[in-house]
């Protein structure tokens, strides 16, 4: 028994029939539209048929450019072949659709088949596999023969990489025979046969190169993640979502709406309740927190919940970050107006604990961009070539989830000056850096991918990484001054109950040369002392209740430690320590001054 799909008068007919059997669809076809199906593939022993509407071009959203290309390459040759004959050129034989899973490759192929009214023969690559010698080649031959008999027709091979792998990288003779047979069939398609072969894959580089030359799969069309313009009708908060993800999001929003009515008794029987059910923006916002883009599930991608209010001080740095990262996302028309490409990257350097990572998260939250954080050592592996592949994979994920901020923490661990790596006999460090430079050059303005690096050893970073066009904005994150320390204390304590007798101004004055992390430690330690005292009071009260239950009941319950007091901060300051020495501070300041002198004219330049 075999399963077939075909279109007659733009209506899908799916059926499971036995080999070489004549099936007369009297309810759907005229006597002249009987088809002879012959295929040895055993799918099921049952026999049935059904009629299901297929999607058209209007049902394929967010892919206007790709749909227009495919219409030129498939629709025109099948509907108006005389145009190509008049021009003296041969129409394309094959089109290869590639891209991440769920982006709509199969959907487009079905839409083309419906709009053209062509015979549609769908081959699922993994289903062709067989344990019998020569069975796969026979199945392919029968598919191509039927397509030519029922021309104009479209042969769609889904997951084509499963039956046409690269012959240089496979050791099985059966796979090599299948690839050779497929090449022969595609070469054997006559230019006037009115048969177009479409393939779909999400592993383009796994396909044999011979299939990708002109005369076979003439065109390769990337079906990627929809960009911002195509998502305007849906939402601006679905960066990195493909078509299948958006469908899942809509389903989740509908389920969220149903859950709200589940507590009502017999809500399904009450027409008033049913008529009042509708999906709101709140349902979509709730669903967005529960769903993740399928293209990004292998990588930890988040939109941080850190705002500018959580970061004390650094007003100049915040302004520079807004101009570099936030403005290109929120005001792209301004950059188009002045024909200006935004900066690709920023390097934060300075003492540890001054808020470099926090700044990167805050700017990602402010412009609602995805945030991918990578620790430099995480990219390095012991296997040859794996580290470079990790770098490529990270940048691919960032492009798919654009707008995205790619944050490299401890950048000095993978971007040291080339040739100076001690003990790196295989040159792995240099190869990783070269790959990083290549990927940075491949990030264009349209991708809206911003790279932020952070290091506390800027002197060892390779100079090629710091040239204009890569990490061209160098931002020094210094230790906070007194005004900044005051803002840091306020930011850290704004959600905590603090006694009015605590003078934060005095705390800021006595923490000179303390980093933001050191100040956070002081606040956490004071909070810990308040919690400790509170727990001790609770335990003491429980013990008194055991001994004097009547007396304690009359006194009532009172919160004896309702807030963090000055005594808690005094105790915390006894253990406060600086994490950055004076020598380190002078070193960072000297580097920043040298960099500024080498990169600018200062106040000497005038028109």
Coordinates of C-alpha atoms in Angstrom, one line a residue:
X1 CA 0.0 0.0 0.0
X2 CA 1.2 3.6 -0.7
X3 CA 0.3 7.1 0.3
X4 CA 0.1 9.8 -2.4
X5 CA -0.9 13.4 -2.6
X6 CA -1.9 15.3 -5.7
X7 CA -3.8 18.5 -6.6
X8 CA -6.7 18.6 -9.0
X9 CA -8.3 21.9 -9.7
X10 CA -6.3 23.4 -6.8
X11 CA -7.8 20.8 -4.4
X12 CA -5.7 18.4 -2.4
X13 CA -6.4 14.7 -2.8
X14 CA -4.5 12.4 -0.4
X15 CA -5.0 8.7 -0.7
X16 CA -3.5 5.4 0.3
X17 CA -3.7 2.9 -2.6
X18 CA -2.2 -0.5 -3.5
X19 CA 0.5 -0.8 -6.1
X20 CA -0.5 -0.3 -9.8
X21 CA -4.1 0.1 -8.8
X22 CA -6.5 2.4 -10.6
X23 CA -8.4 4.6 -8.3
X24 CA -11.5 6.4 -9.5
X25 CA -12.4 9.4 -7.3
X26 CA -16.0 9.6 -8.6
X27 CA -16.9 12.2 -6.0
X28 CA -14.0 14.5 -6.8
X29 CA -12.8 13.8 -10.4
X30 CA -14.3 13.7 -13.8
X31 CA -13.9 10.5 -15.8
X32 CA -10.9 12.1 -17.6
X33 CA -9.1 12.8 -14.4
X34 CA -8.4 9.2 -13.2
X35 CA -4.8 8.7 -12.2
X36 CA -2.7 5.5 -12.3
X37 CA -0.5 5.4 -9.2
X38 CA 2.3 2.9 -9.1
X39 CA 4.7 2.8 -6.1
X40 CA 6.0 -0.1 -4.1
X41 CA 6.5 1.8 -0.9
X42 CA 4.4 0.1 1.9
X43 CA 2.8 2.6 4.2
X44 CA -0.4 1.1 5.5
X45 CA -2.8 -1.7 4.7
X46 CA -5.8 0.6 4.9
X47 CA -7.3 2.4 1.9
X48 CA -8.9 5.8 2.1
X49 CA -8.9 9.2 0.6
X50 CA -9.7 12.7 1.9
X51 CA -10.0 16.2 0.6
X52 CA -8.2 18.9 2.6
X53 CA -7.7 22.6 1.6
X54 CA -4.0 23.6 1.1
X55 CA -2.5 27.0 1.8
X56 CA -2.0 29.6 -0.9
X57 CA 0.4 32.5 -1.3
X58 CA -1.8 34.6 0.9
X59 CA -1.5 32.1 3.7
X60 CA 2.3 32.3 3.8
X61 CA 3.1 35.3 6.0
X62 CA 6.3 37.1 6.5
X63 CA 8.1 35.7 3.4
X64 CA 7.2 38.1 0.6
X65 CA 10.7 38.2 -0.9
X66 CA 11.2 34.5 -0.9
X67 CA 7.7 33.8 -2.3
X68 CA 8.3 36.3 -5.2
X69 CA 11.5 34.5 -6.0
X70 CA 9.9 31.0 -6.0
X71 CA 6.9 32.3 -8.1
X72 CA 9.4 33.4 -10.8
X73 CA 11.3 30.1 -10.7
X74 CA 8.3 27.7 -10.5
X75 CA 5.1 29.4 -11.3
X76 CA 6.2 31.0 -14.5
X77 CA 7.9 27.9 -16.1
X78 CA 4.9 25.7 -15.3
X79 CA 2.1 28.1 -16.3
X80 CA 3.8 29.9 -19.2
X81 CA 6.6 27.7 -20.6
X82 CA 6.3 29.4 -24.0
X83 CA 7.9 32.5 -22.6
X84 CA 11.2 30.6 -22.0
X85 CA 11.0 29.0 -25.4
X86 CA 10.5 32.4 -27.0
X87 CA 13.6 33.8 -25.2
X88 CA 15.6 30.7 -26.1
X89 CA 16.6 29.8 -22.5
X90 CA 15.9 26.7 -20.4
X91 CA 13.8 27.1 -17.2
X92 CA 15.4 26.0 -13.9
X93 CA 15.0 22.4 -13.0
X94 CA 15.4 22.5 -9.3
X95 CA 15.1 24.8 -6.3
X96 CA 16.6 24.1 -2.9
X97 CA 15.0 25.7 0.1
X98 CA 17.2 25.8 3.2
X99 CA 16.9 27.3 6.7
X100 CA 16.2 26.6 10.3
X101 CA 13.4 24.1 11.2
X102 CA 9.9 25.6 11.4
X103 CA 10.4 28.5 9.1
X104 CA 7.9 27.3 6.5
X105 CA 9.9 25.5 3.7
X106 CA 7.3 22.8 3.3
X107 CA 4.4 25.3 3.6
X108 CA 5.8 27.3 0.7
X109 CA 6.1 24.2 -1.5
X110 CA 2.5 23.3 -0.8
X111 CA 1.4 26.9 -1.6
X112 CA 3.2 26.8 -4.9
X113 CA 1.5 23.5 -5.8
X114 CA -1.9 24.9 -5.0
X115 CA -1.4 28.2 -6.9
X116 CA 0.0 26.5 -10.0
X117 CA -2.5 23.6 -10.0
X118 CA 0.3 21.3 -10.7
X119 CA 0.6 17.6 -9.8
X120 CA 2.4 17.6 -6.4
X121 CA 4.5 14.6 -5.5
X122 CA 5.9 14.8 -2.0
X123 CA 8.8 12.6 -1.0
X124 CA 9.9 12.5 2.6
X125 CA 13.6 11.6 2.6
X126 CA 13.7 9.3 5.6
X127 CA 10.7 7.3 4.4
X128 CA 12.6 6.2 1.3
X129 CA 15.0 4.2 3.2
X130 CA 14.7 0.4 2.8
X131 CA 16.6 -2.7 3.7
X132 CA 16.2 -4.2 0.3
X133 CA 19.0 -3.7 -2.3
X134 CA 18.1 -1.2 -4.9
X135 CA 14.7 -0.4 -3.4
X136 CA 15.4 3.3 -2.8
X137 CA 16.7 3.8 -6.4
X138 CA 13.5 2.1 -7.7
X139 CA 11.3 4.4 -5.5
X140 CA 13.0 7.5 -6.9
X141 CA 12.7 6.3 -10.5
X142 CA 9.0 5.6 -10.1
X143 CA 8.5 9.1 -8.6
X144 CA 10.2 10.9 -11.5
X145 CA 8.4 8.8 -14.1
X146 CA 5.0 9.6 -12.6
X147 CA 5.9 13.2 -12.4
X148 CA 6.7 13.3 -16.1
X149 CA 3.5 11.4 -17.0
X150 CA 1.3 13.9 -15.0
X151 CA 3.2 17.1 -16.0
X152 CA 3.1 19.9 -15.2
X153 CA 4.2 18.6 -11.8
X154 CA 6.3 19.4 -8.8
X155 CA 8.5 16.9 -7.0
X156 CA 9.1 18.0 -3.5
X157 CA 11.9 16.2 -1.6
X158 CA 11.7 17.0 2.1
X159 CA 14.8 16.4 4.3
X160 CA 16.8 15.9 1.1
X161 CA 20.0 15.7 3.2
X162 CA 18.9 12.3 4.5
X163 CA 19.0 10.7 1.0
X164 CA 21.7 12.8 -0.7
X165 CA 24.6 13.2 1.8
X166 CA 28.0 14.3 0.8
X167 CA 29.7 11.3 -0.8
X168 CA 33.1 12.3 0.5
X169 CA 31.9 12.1 4.1
X170 CA 29.9 8.9 3.9
X171 CA 31.2 5.4 3.8
X172 CA 28.0 3.5 2.8
X173 CA 27.7 2.3 -0.7
X174 CA 23.9 2.5 -0.6
X175 CA 24.0 6.3 0.1
X176 CA 26.5 6.8 -2.8
X177 CA 24.2 4.9 -5.2
X178 CA 21.2 6.9 -4.2
X179 CA 23.0 10.2 -4.8
X180 CA 24.2 9.0 -8.2
X181 CA 20.7 7.9 -9.1
X182 CA 19.2 11.3 -8.1
X183 CA 21.9 13.1 -10.1
X184 CA 21.0 10.9 -13.1
X185 CA 17.3 11.6 -12.8
X186 CA 17.8 15.4 -12.5
X187 CA 20.0 15.4 -15.6
X188 CA 17.5 13.3 -17.4
X189 CA 14.7 15.8 -17.0
X190 CA 13.9 17.2 -20.4
X191 CA 13.7 21.0 -20.5
X192 CA 10.2 20.8 -21.9
X193 CA 9.0 18.1 -19.5
X194 CA 7.4 20.8 -17.2
X195 CA 8.7 19.1 -14.1
X196 CA 10.3 21.2 -11.3
X197 CA 12.2 19.5 -8.4
X198 CA 12.1 21.3 -5.0
X199 CA 14.2 20.2 -2.1
X200 CA 14.1 21.3 1.6
X201 CA 16.8 20.9 4.2
X202 CA 18.1 22.6 7.4
X203 CA 21.6 21.1 6.8
X204 CA 22.7 22.7 3.6
X205 CA 26.4 21.8 3.9
X206 CA 25.5 18.1 4.4
X207 CA 24.2 17.8 0.8
X208 CA 26.5 16.4 -1.9
X209 CA 28.0 19.4 -3.8
X210 CA 27.2 17.8 -7.2
X211 CA 23.5 18.4 -6.5
X212 CA 24.1 22.1 -5.9
X213 CA 25.6 22.9 -9.3
X214 CA 23.8 24.7 -12.1
X215 CA 21.5 22.5 -14.2
X216 CA 20.3 20.6 -11.1
X217 CA 19.3 22.7 -8.1
X218 CA 19.9 26.0 -9.9
X219 CA 18.7 28.2 -7.1
X220 CA 19.2 28.1 -3.4
X221 CA 16.7 30.2 -1.4
X222 CA 17.2 30.9 2.3
X223 CA 14.0 30.6 4.3
X224 CA 15.1 32.2 7.5
X225 CA 13.7 33.9 10.6
X226 CA 11.4 36.8 9.7
X227 CA 13.0 40.2 10.2
X228 CA 11.5 43.2 12.1
X229 CA 9.6 44.6 9.1
X230 CA 7.8 41.3 8.5
X231 CA 6.9 40.9 12.1
X232 CA 5.3 44.3 12.5
X233 CA 1.8 42.8 11.9
X234 CA 2.4 40.2 14.6
X235 CA 4.5 41.7 17.4
X236 CA 7.7 43.5 18.0
X237 CA 8.5 41.2 20.9
X238 CA 9.0 38.0 18.9
X239 CA 12.7 38.4 18.0
X240 CA 14.0 35.1 16.7
X241 CA 10.6 33.4 16.2
X242 CA 10.0 31.4 13.1
X243 CA 6.5 30.5 11.7
X244 CA 6.1 27.4 13.8
X245 CA 7.0 29.3 16.9
X246 CA 4.5 32.0 16.2
X247 CA 1.8 29.3 15.6
X248 CA 2.7 27.8 19.0
X249 CA 2.6 31.3 20.6
X250 CA -1.0 31.8 19.3
X251 CA -2.0 28.3 20.6
X252 CA -0.5 29.1 24.0
X253 CA -2.4 32.5 24.1
X254 CA -5.7 30.7 23.3
X255 CA -5.0 28.1 26.0
X256 CA -4.3 31.0 28.4
X257 CA -7.7 32.5 27.6
X258 CA -9.4 29.1 28.2
X259 CA -7.6 28.6 31.6
X260 CA -9.1 31.8 32.9
X261 CA -12.6 30.3 32.3
X262 CA -11.9 26.8 33.5
X263 CA -12.9 27.6 37.1
X264 CA -16.4 28.6 35.9
X265 CA -18.9 25.7 36.3
X266 CA -20.2 24.4 32.9
X267 CA -18.6 27.3 31.0
X268 CA -18.7 25.2 27.8
X269 CA -22.5 25.0 28.1
X270 CA -23.1 28.7 28.6
X271 CA -23.2 30.6 25.3
X272 CA -22.7 33.9 27.1
X273 CA -19.4 32.8 28.5
X274 CA -18.3 31.3 25.2
X275 CA -19.1 34.6 23.4
X276 CA -17.2 36.6 25.9
X277 CA -14.0 34.6 25.4
X278 CA -11.4 36.4 23.3
X279 CA -7.7 36.6 23.2
X280 CA -6.2 39.9 24.5
X281 CA -2.7 41.4 24.5
X282 CA -2.3 40.2 28.1
X283 CA -2.7 36.6 27.0
X284 CA 0.1 37.1 24.4
X285 CA 2.4 38.8 26.9
X286 CA 1.9 35.8 29.3
X287 CA 2.5 33.3 26.6
X288 CA 5.7 35.1 25.5
X289 CA 7.2 34.4 28.9
X290 CA 6.4 30.7 28.5
X291 CA 7.6 30.1 25.0
X292 CA 11.1 30.3 23.5
X293 CA 12.2 30.4 19.8
X294 CA 13.0 26.9 18.5
X295 CA 16.2 28.2 16.8
X296 CA 17.6 29.4 20.1
X297 CA 16.8 26.5 22.4
X298 CA 20.3 25.1 22.2
X299 CA 21.7 28.5 23.4
X300 CA 20.9 30.3 26.6
X301 CA 19.1 33.4 25.3
X302 CA 17.4 35.9 27.5
X303 CA 16.0 39.4 27.7
X304 CA 17.5 40.6 31.0
X305 CA 15.3 42.3 33.7
X306 CA 18.0 44.8 34.6
X307 CA 17.2 48.5 34.1
X308 CA 19.2 51.7 34.3
X309 CA 17.7 52.2 37.8
X310 CA 19.6 49.1 39.0
X311 CA 22.9 50.7 38.1
X312 CA 24.2 53.6 40.1
X313 CA 26.3 56.3 38.5
X314 CA 28.1 55.8 35.2
X315 CA 25.9 58.4 33.5
X316 CA 28.4 59.1 30.7
X317 CA 28.8 55.4 29.9
X318 CA 25.0 54.9 29.9
X319 CA 24.6 57.8 27.4
X320 CA 27.4 56.3 25.1
X321 CA 25.7 52.9 25.2
X322 CA 22.4 54.3 24.3
X323 CA 23.8 56.1 21.3
X324 CA 25.8 53.0 20.2
X325 CA 23.2 50.2 20.8
X326 CA 19.8 51.5 21.6
X327 CA 19.5 54.2 18.9
X328 CA 20.2 51.9 15.9
X329 CA 17.4 49.6 17.1
X330 CA 14.8 52.3 18.0
X331 CA 15.7 54.9 15.3
X332 CA 17.0 53.0 12.2
X333 CA 15.5 55.6 9.9
X334 CA 17.9 58.2 11.3
X335 CA 20.9 56.1 10.3
X336 CA 19.4 55.6 6.8
X337 CA 18.8 59.4 6.5
X338 CA 22.5 60.2 7.2
X339 CA 23.8 57.1 5.3
X340 CA 25.5 56.0 8.4
X341 CA 26.3 52.4 9.6
X342 CA 26.0 51.9 13.3
X343 CA 28.9 50.7 15.4
X344 CA 29.2 46.9 15.6
X345 CA 30.8 46.5 19.0
X346 CA 31.9 48.0 22.3
X347 CA 34.8 46.9 24.6
X348 CA 34.3 47.5 28.3
X349 CA 37.6 47.6 30.3
X350 CA 38.4 48.5 33.8
X351 CA 38.8 47.0 37.3
X352 CA 36.7 44.0 38.2
X353 CA 33.4 44.5 39.9
X354 CA 32.6 47.9 38.4
X355 CA 29.4 46.8 36.6
X356 CA 30.6 45.8 33.1
X357 CA 28.2 42.8 32.9
X358 CA 25.4 44.7 34.5
X359 CA 25.7 47.5 31.9
X360 CA 25.5 45.0 29.0
X361 CA 22.3 43.4 30.5
X362 CA 20.7 46.8 31.1
X363 CA 21.2 48.0 27.5
X364 CA 19.7 44.7 26.2
X365 CA 16.7 45.3 28.4
X366 CA 16.3 48.9 27.4
X367 CA 16.1 48.1 23.7
X368 CA 14.3 44.8 24.2
X369 CA 17.0 42.8 22.5
X370 CA 17.9 39.2 23.1
X371 CA 21.0 38.8 25.2
X372 CA 23.5 35.9 24.8
X373 CA 26.3 35.8 27.4
X374 CA 29.4 33.8 26.7
X375 CA 32.3 33.3 29.0
X376 CA 35.5 33.2 27.0
X377 CA 36.8 29.8 28.3
X378 CA 33.4 28.1 27.5
X379 CA 34.3 28.3 23.8
X380 CA 37.5 26.4 24.1
X381 CA 37.6 22.6 23.7
X382 CA 40.3 20.0 23.4
X383 CA 39.1 18.8 20.0
X384 CA 40.7 20.3 16.8
X385 CA 38.3 22.7 15.1
X386 CA 35.6 22.5 17.7
X387 CA 36.4 25.9 19.3
X388 CA 36.1 27.6 15.9
X389 CA 32.8 25.8 15.3
X390 CA 31.5 27.1 18.7
X391 CA 32.3 30.6 17.7
X392 CA 30.5 30.2 14.3
X393 CA 27.5 28.6 16.1
X394 CA 27.2 31.5 18.6
X395 CA 27.2 34.1 15.8
X396 CA 24.6 32.1 13.8
X397 CA 22.3 32.1 16.8
X398 CA 22.8 35.8 17.4
X399 CA 21.9 36.6 13.7
X400 CA 18.8 34.4 14.0
X401 CA 17.6 36.2 17.2
X402 CA 18.4 39.7 16.0
X403 CA 18.2 42.3 17.4
X404 CA 20.6 40.6 19.8
X405 CA 23.5 41.6 22.0
X406 CA 26.4 39.2 22.1
X407 CA 28.3 39.6 25.3
X408 CA 31.8 38.1 25.6
X409 CA 32.9 38.1 29.3
X410 CA 36.6 37.6 30.0
X411 CA 37.4 38.4 26.4
X412 CA 41.1 38.3 27.1
X413 CA 40.9 34.5 27.5
X414 CA 40.2 34.0 23.8
X415 CA 41.5 37.2 22.2
X416 CA 45.1 37.6 23.3
X417 CA 47.7 38.9 20.9
X418 CA 48.5 36.4 18.3
X419 CA 51.9 34.7 18.5
X420 CA 52.2 35.3 22.3
X421 CA 50.2 32.3 23.5
X422 CA 52.5 30.3 25.7
X423 CA 52.0 26.5 25.5
X424 CA 49.7 26.8 22.6
X425 CA 51.6 24.5 20.3
X426 CA 48.6 23.7 18.0
X427 CA 47.8 27.4 17.6
X428 CA 44.2 26.9 18.8
X429 CA 44.1 30.3 20.4
X430 CA 45.1 32.0 17.2
X431 CA 42.6 30.0 15.2
X432 CA 39.8 31.0 17.6
X433 CA 40.8 34.7 17.3
X434 CA 40.9 34.5 13.5
X435 CA 37.4 33.0 13.5
X436 CA 36.2 35.7 15.8
X437 CA 37.5 38.4 13.6
X438 CA 35.9 36.8 10.5
X439 CA 32.5 36.5 12.2
X440 CA 32.7 40.2 13.3
X441 CA 33.4 41.3 9.8
X442 CA 30.4 39.2 8.7
X443 CA 28.0 41.1 10.9
X444 CA 26.4 43.8 8.9
X445 CA 24.1 46.7 9.9
X446 CA 21.0 44.8 8.7
X447 CA 21.6 42.0 11.2
X448 CA 21.3 44.4 14.2
X449 CA 23.8 42.2 16.2
X450 CA 25.9 44.1 18.6
X451 CA 29.0 42.7 20.2
X452 CA 30.1 43.8 23.7
X453 CA 33.3 42.6 25.1
X454 CA 34.4 42.9 28.7
X455 CA 37.9 42.5 30.1
X456 CA 40.1 43.7 33.0
X457 CA 43.2 43.1 31.0
X458 CA 42.9 45.4 28.0
X459 CA 46.7 45.4 27.4
X460 CA 46.7 41.8 26.2
X461 CA 43.8 42.1 23.7
X462 CA 44.9 41.7 20.1
X463 CA 45.0 45.1 18.3
X464 CA 43.2 43.7 15.3
X465 CA 40.1 43.3 17.5
X466 CA 40.1 47.0 18.5
X467 CA 40.3 48.5 15.1
X468 CA 37.3 50.6 13.7
X469 CA 34.6 48.3 12.3
X470 CA 35.0 45.7 15.1
X471 CA 35.2 46.7 18.7
X472 CA 35.7 50.3 17.8
X473 CA 34.1 51.9 20.9
X474 CA 36.4 51.5 23.9
X475 CA 34.7 52.4 27.1
X476 CA 36.6 52.7 30.4
X477 CA 34.5 51.7 33.4
X478 CA 36.3 53.3 36.4
X479 CA 35.8 52.9 40.1
X480 CA 32.8 55.0 41.2
X481 CA 33.3 58.4 42.7
X482 CA 31.4 59.5 45.8
X483 CA 28.3 60.6 43.9
X484 CA 28.2 57.3 42.0
X485 CA 28.7 55.4 45.2
X486 CA 25.7 57.2 46.7
X487 CA 23.6 56.1 43.7
X488 CA 24.9 52.5 43.9
X489 CA 23.8 52.4 47.6
X490 CA 20.4 53.8 46.7
X491 CA 20.0 51.3 43.8
X492 CA 20.9 48.3 46.0
X493 CA 18.7 49.3 48.9
X494 CA 15.7 50.7 47.0
X495 CA 13.7 47.5 47.5
X496 CA 14.8 46.8 51.1
X497 CA 13.3 48.3 54.3
X498 CA 16.1 50.6 55.6
X499 CA 15.8 52.6 58.8
X500 CA 15.6 56.4 58.5
X501 CA 18.5 56.7 60.9
X502 CA 20.9 55.1 58.3
X503 CA 22.8 58.0 56.5
X504 CA 23.7 56.6 53.1
X505 CA 25.7 59.7 52.4
X506 CA 28.1 58.8 55.2
X507 CA 28.4 55.3 53.8
X508 CA 29.3 56.6 50.4
X509 CA 31.9 58.9 51.9
X510 CA 33.7 56.2 53.8
X511 CA 33.9 53.7 50.9
X512 CA 36.4 55.5 48.7
X513 CA 38.1 53.2 46.1
X514 CA 35.4 50.6 46.6
X515 CA 34.0 49.0 43.5
X516 CA 30.3 48.4 42.8
X517 CA 30.7 44.8 43.8
X518 CA 32.3 45.8 47.1
X519 CA 29.4 48.1 47.9
X520 CA 26.9 45.4 47.0
X521 CA 28.7 43.1 49.5
X522 CA 28.3 45.7 52.3
X523 CA 24.6 45.9 51.6
X524 CA 24.1 42.1 51.5
X525 CA 26.1 41.6 54.7
X526 CA 24.0 44.3 56.5
X527 CA 20.9 42.6 55.3
X528 CA 22.2 39.2 56.5
X529 CA 22.8 40.6 60.0
X530 CA 19.2 41.9 60.0
X531 CA 17.8 38.5 59.0
X532 CA 20.0 36.8 61.6
X533 CA 18.7 39.1 64.3
X534 CA 15.1 38.6 63.1
X535 CA 15.4 34.8 63.2
X536 CA 16.9 34.9 66.7
X537 CA 14.0 37.0 67.9
X538 CA 11.5 34.6 66.3
X539 CA 13.1 31.6 68.0
X540 CA 13.3 33.4 71.3
X541 CA 9.6 34.2 71.1
X542 CA 8.7 30.6 70.2
X543 CA 10.5 29.4 73.3
X544 CA 8.7 31.9 75.5
X545 CA 5.4 30.8 74.1
X546 CA 6.2 27.3 75.2
X547 CA 7.0 28.4 78.7
X548 CA 4.3 31.2 79.1
X549 CA 1.6 30.6 76.5
X550 CA -1.1 32.8 78.2
X551 CA 1.1 35.8 78.8
X552 CA 2.6 35.7 75.3
X553 CA -0.8 35.4 73.7
X554 CA -2.0 38.6 75.5
X555 CA 1.1 40.5 74.4
X556 CA 0.3 39.8 70.7
X557 CA 2.7 39.4 67.8
X558 CA 5.0 42.3 66.9
X559 CA 7.7 42.5 64.2
X560 CA 10.8 43.2 66.4
X561 CA 13.2 43.7 63.5
X562 CA 11.2 45.5 60.8
X563 CA 14.1 47.1 58.9
X564 CA 17.9 47.3 58.5
X565 CA 19.3 49.5 61.1
X566 CA 22.5 51.6 61.4
X567 CA 23.9 48.9 63.8
X568 CA 23.7 46.4 61.0
X569 CA 25.7 48.6 58.6
X570 CA 28.2 49.4 61.4
X571 CA 28.8 45.7 61.8
X572 CA 29.0 45.1 58.1
X573 CA 31.6 47.9 57.6
X574 CA 33.9 46.1 60.1
X575 CA 34.4 43.4 57.4
X576 CA 34.3 45.6 54.3
X577 CA 37.3 45.3 52.1
X578 CA 38.5 46.7 48.7
X579 CA 38.9 44.2 45.8
X580 CA 41.1 46.6 43.7
X581 CA 44.5 47.8 44.9
X582 CA 46.0 51.2 44.3
X583 CA 48.5 49.7 42.0
X584 CA 45.8 48.3 39.8
X585 CA 43.9 51.6 39.8
X586 CA 47.0 53.5 38.5
X587 CA 47.6 50.8 35.9
X588 CA 44.0 51.1 34.4
X589 CA 44.1 54.9 34.6
X590 CA 47.4 55.0 32.7
X591 CA 46.1 52.7 30.0
X592 CA 43.0 54.7 29.5
X593 CA 45.0 57.9 29.3
X594 CA 47.5 56.4 26.8
X595 CA 44.6 55.1 24.7
X596 CA 42.9 58.5 24.6
X597 CA 46.1 60.3 23.6
X598 CA 46.9 57.8 20.8
X599 CA 43.3 57.9 19.4
X600 CA 42.4 61.6 19.3
X601 CA 43.6 65.2 18.7
X602 CA 42.3 66.3 22.1
X603 CA 41.3 70.0 22.0
X604 CA 43.8 71.0 19.4
X605 CA 41.7 70.4 16.3
X606 CA 39.7 73.3 14.9
X607 CA 38.1 74.1 11.5

